[in-house]
Amino acid sequence: MGHPFPIREIARQAGLSEATVDRVLNGRGGVRESTAREVRRAIADLDRQRTQVRLVGRTFMVDIVMQAPERFTTAVRAALEAELPSLHPAVVRSRFHFRETGPARELVATLDRIARRGSQGVILKAPDVPEVGAAAGRLTAAGIPVVTLVTDLPATARLAYVGSDNRAAGATAAYLMAQWLGDRPGNVLTSLSSGFFRNEEEREMGFRSAMRAARPRRTLVEIAEGQGLDATQYDLVRAALERDPEIRAVYSIGGGNIATLRAFQDLGRECAVFIAHDLDQDNTRLLREHRLSAVLHHDLRQDMREACRLVMRAHGALPPAGPALPSAIQVVTPYNMPPQAGPDGGHGA
């Protein structure tokens, strides 16, 4: 009867003496079959509860490193804090390293400081550039598991990616765009915060491929490097609208949607269809005001819960599991807002 539990623990679980348990385990006889069954049942109960036993009193210090607009990092922080009770009896403490933009070397310096100081895991949203990938590799070499969030670094030794299937999300946006624009004339503006984020690149590829199949004559006009920040986004969108009087719709891959709509308004232009990502505070309000057609949303709380569990598994505190599945993509309109999208906004990625 193989098991990893001390006789004293089995006896306490079964309500029997240690001597009785010892006789059952070593087949010495003199024990009723019903008693032997109680011992086997106690071992099975302990095995089911082993995960909780291993987690009691465990504290996991996790570093959250992200390059993203404040509206998204705020949503990430809120999602993690909302999920902390679900991780009990383990305790997850987090250190946040957020920035909206900046050179890659500063992000690398942050990751290298974490590698020197130590951490039990890093949850990372970063551009897919060689120097960041190398820094992620140094974390892994130092025994610190790295989980990429929302956007992946597939060429690195990261532990896992958590988030949605971004190519499928882009294709979903194209399907909606083709349906809602129909045969009406007009070009579509696609807006990326940066071409260095793999999730945005994959969304754009999915969108372009599906649009080409559905509406091959529809012209797509791309702008990038606004970093999702309102000031730079406004200038990029306004310049694109002035260059191209045929732009009638927007697929916003990287955010900055308030600025995008302001550029349309300031030039007296109509935006017939506007599809965005992330049910953050800004997009929640814009959707309620019917200024967005739809937001492609997935459960960021689920992503943060899964990322923390992956870190726990890497330390042997949870049993192994299969690969993480992509987060489900939900098409949110003004009429089916998720319950968590309260007055202060919801979560997305």
Tab-separated table of C-alpha atoms in Angstrom, residues 86-232:
chain	number	residue	atom	x	y	z
A	86	SER	CA	-9.213	31.825	-4.390
A	87	LEU	CA	-5.544	30.879	-3.922
A	88	HIS	CA	-5.899	30.170	-0.183
A	89	PRO	CA	-4.535	28.518	1.887
A	90	ALA	CA	-1.439	29.694	0.010
A	91	VAL	CA	-0.556	33.370	0.300
A	92	VAL	CA	0.567	35.224	-2.822
A	93	ARG	CA	2.413	38.483	-2.305
A	94	SER	CA	3.192	40.596	-5.330
A	95	ARG	CA	5.638	43.289	-6.325
A	96	PHE	CA	4.518	45.439	-9.248
A	97	HIS	CA	6.900	46.861	-11.842
A	98	PHE	CA	4.734	48.853	-14.260
A	99	ARG	CA	5.712	51.327	-16.977
A	100	GLU	CA	3.831	52.746	-19.927
A	101	THR	CA	6.740	53.026	-22.347
A	102	GLY	CA	10.519	53.320	-22.479
A	103	PRO	CA	13.622	51.687	-23.930
A	104	ALA	CA	14.033	47.924	-23.704
A	105	ARG	CA	17.234	48.287	-21.664
A	106	GLU	CA	15.241	49.666	-18.720
A	107	LEU	CA	12.914	46.671	-18.792
A	108	VAL	CA	15.948	44.368	-18.996
A	109	ALA	CA	17.483	46.126	-15.975
A	110	THR	CA	14.295	45.461	-13.989
A	111	LEU	CA	14.314	41.759	-14.911
A	112	ASP	CA	18.009	41.422	-14.064
A	113	ARG	CA	17.456	43.059	-10.651
A	114	ILE	CA	14.752	40.494	-9.943
A	115	ALA	CA	17.094	37.682	-10.991
A	116	ARG	CA	19.768	38.929	-8.570
A	117	ARG	CA	17.378	39.595	-5.693
A	118	GLY	CA	15.332	36.436	-6.130
A	119	SER	CA	11.650	35.746	-6.685
A	120	GLN	CA	9.375	32.729	-6.837
A	121	GLY	CA	7.945	33.755	-10.183
A	122	VAL	CA	7.657	36.535	-12.743
A	123	ILE	CA	4.458	37.329	-14.650
A	124	LEU	CA	5.623	39.272	-17.691
A	125	LYS	CA	4.027	41.440	-20.373
A	126	ALA	CA	6.829	42.765	-22.553
A	127	PRO	CA	7.800	43.411	-26.167
A	128	ASP	CA	9.230	40.453	-28.052
A	129	VAL	CA	12.735	41.784	-28.654
A	130	PRO	CA	16.010	39.827	-28.301
A	131	GLU	CA	17.312	41.633	-25.206
A	132	VAL	CA	14.083	41.038	-23.266
A	133	GLY	CA	14.101	37.398	-24.342
A	134	ALA	CA	17.675	37.044	-23.097
A	135	ALA	CA	16.734	38.571	-19.732
A	136	ALA	CA	13.808	36.136	-19.433
A	137	GLY	CA	16.297	33.344	-20.093
A	138	ARG	CA	18.514	34.580	-17.255
A	139	LEU	CA	15.529	34.501	-14.898
A	140	THR	CA	14.810	30.905	-15.867
A	141	ALA	CA	18.474	29.986	-15.428
A	142	ALA	CA	18.299	31.465	-11.924
A	143	GLY	CA	15.419	29.092	-11.102
A	144	ILE	CA	12.699	31.753	-11.389
A	145	PRO	CA	9.746	30.606	-13.519
A	146	VAL	CA	8.490	33.132	-16.070
A	147	VAL	CA	4.832	33.199	-17.189
A	148	THR	CA	4.028	35.496	-20.100
A	149	LEU	CA	0.701	37.318	-19.874
A	150	VAL	CA	-1.435	38.487	-22.819
A	151	THR	CA	1.545	38.623	-25.173
A	152	ASP	CA	4.052	35.788	-25.566
A	153	LEU	CA	7.824	35.391	-25.851
A	154	PRO	CA	7.756	31.969	-27.540
A	155	ALA	CA	11.466	31.799	-28.373
A	156	THR	CA	12.392	31.955	-24.672
A	157	ALA	CA	12.442	29.314	-21.948
A	158	ARG	CA	9.350	30.817	-20.343
A	159	LEU	CA	7.233	28.349	-18.367
A	160	ALA	CA	3.927	29.079	-20.103
A	161	TYR	CA	1.808	31.688	-21.867
A	162	VAL	CA	-1.497	32.790	-20.332
A	163	GLY	CA	-4.036	34.716	-22.403
A	164	SER	CA	-6.284	34.425	-25.427
A	165	ASP	CA	-5.537	33.114	-28.917
A	166	ASN	CA	-4.659	36.471	-30.439
A	167	ARG	CA	-4.804	35.344	-34.057
A	168	ALA	CA	-8.338	34.033	-33.459
A	169	ALA	CA	-9.248	37.325	-31.781
A	170	GLY	CA	-8.107	39.266	-34.847
A	171	ALA	CA	-10.075	36.972	-37.144
A	172	THR	CA	-13.146	37.470	-34.934
A	173	ALA	CA	-12.767	41.239	-35.277
A	174	ALA	CA	-12.565	40.858	-39.073
A	175	TYR	CA	-15.707	38.725	-39.127
A	176	LEU	CA	-17.634	41.377	-37.197
A	177	MET	CA	-16.200	44.201	-39.284
A	178	ALA	CA	-17.142	42.492	-42.559
A	179	GLN	CA	-20.675	41.817	-41.339
A	180	TRP	CA	-21.319	45.307	-39.981
A	181	LEU	CA	-19.759	47.286	-42.812
A	182	GLY	CA	-21.249	45.010	-45.428
A	183	ASP	CA	-20.927	46.458	-48.923
A	184	ARG	CA	-20.708	50.074	-47.786
A	185	PRO	CA	-17.605	51.864	-49.115
A	186	GLY	CA	-14.812	52.867	-46.800
A	187	ASN	CA	-11.368	51.909	-45.595
A	188	VAL	CA	-10.535	50.392	-42.187
A	189	LEU	CA	-7.931	51.895	-39.871
A	190	THR	CA	-5.970	49.275	-37.898
A	191	SER	CA	-4.163	50.708	-34.892
A	192	LEU	CA	-1.328	48.987	-33.004
A	193	SER	CA	0.387	50.364	-29.920
A	194	SER	CA	3.667	48.786	-31.047
A	195	GLY	CA	4.782	46.277	-33.628
A	196	PHE	CA	7.073	44.684	-31.040
A	197	PHE	CA	4.253	43.124	-28.998
A	198	ARG	CA	3.576	39.657	-30.375
A	199	ASN	CA	-0.078	39.669	-29.330
A	200	GLU	CA	-0.752	42.772	-31.434
A	201	GLU	CA	1.151	41.382	-34.393
A	202	GLU	CA	-0.868	38.151	-34.208
A	203	ARG	CA	-4.176	40.029	-33.909
A	204	GLU	CA	-3.261	42.114	-36.948
A	205	MET	CA	-2.321	39.016	-38.963
A	206	GLY	CA	-5.566	37.274	-38.026
A	207	PHE	CA	-7.591	40.361	-38.899
A	208	ARG	CA	-5.833	40.965	-42.218
A	209	SER	CA	-6.137	37.325	-43.303
A	210	ALA	CA	-9.836	37.049	-42.458
A	211	MET	CA	-10.664	40.440	-44.000
A	212	ARG	CA	-8.848	39.488	-47.191
A	213	ALA	CA	-10.971	36.343	-47.405
A	214	ALA	CA	-14.273	38.082	-46.596
A	215	ARG	CA	-13.809	41.474	-48.306
A	216	PRO	CA	-10.752	41.318	-50.588
A	217	ARG	CA	-11.333	44.821	-51.982
A	218	ARG	CA	-11.496	46.526	-48.593
A	219	THR	CA	-8.412	48.686	-47.979
A	220	LEU	CA	-6.717	48.460	-44.575
A	221	VAL	CA	-4.704	51.455	-43.349
A	222	GLU	CA	-2.245	50.696	-40.527
A	223	ILE	CA	-0.819	53.011	-37.876
A	224	ALA	CA	1.551	51.903	-35.092
A	225	GLU	CA	3.831	52.994	-32.263
A	226	GLY	CA	1.274	55.134	-30.441
A	227	GLN	CA	2.023	53.015	-27.328
A	228	GLY	CA	-1.687	53.127	-26.506
A	229	LEU	CA	-1.166	56.618	-25.046
A	230	ASP	CA	-3.729	59.299	-25.819
A	231	ALA	CA	-1.381	62.101	-26.868
A	232	THR	CA	0.610	60.109	-29.430
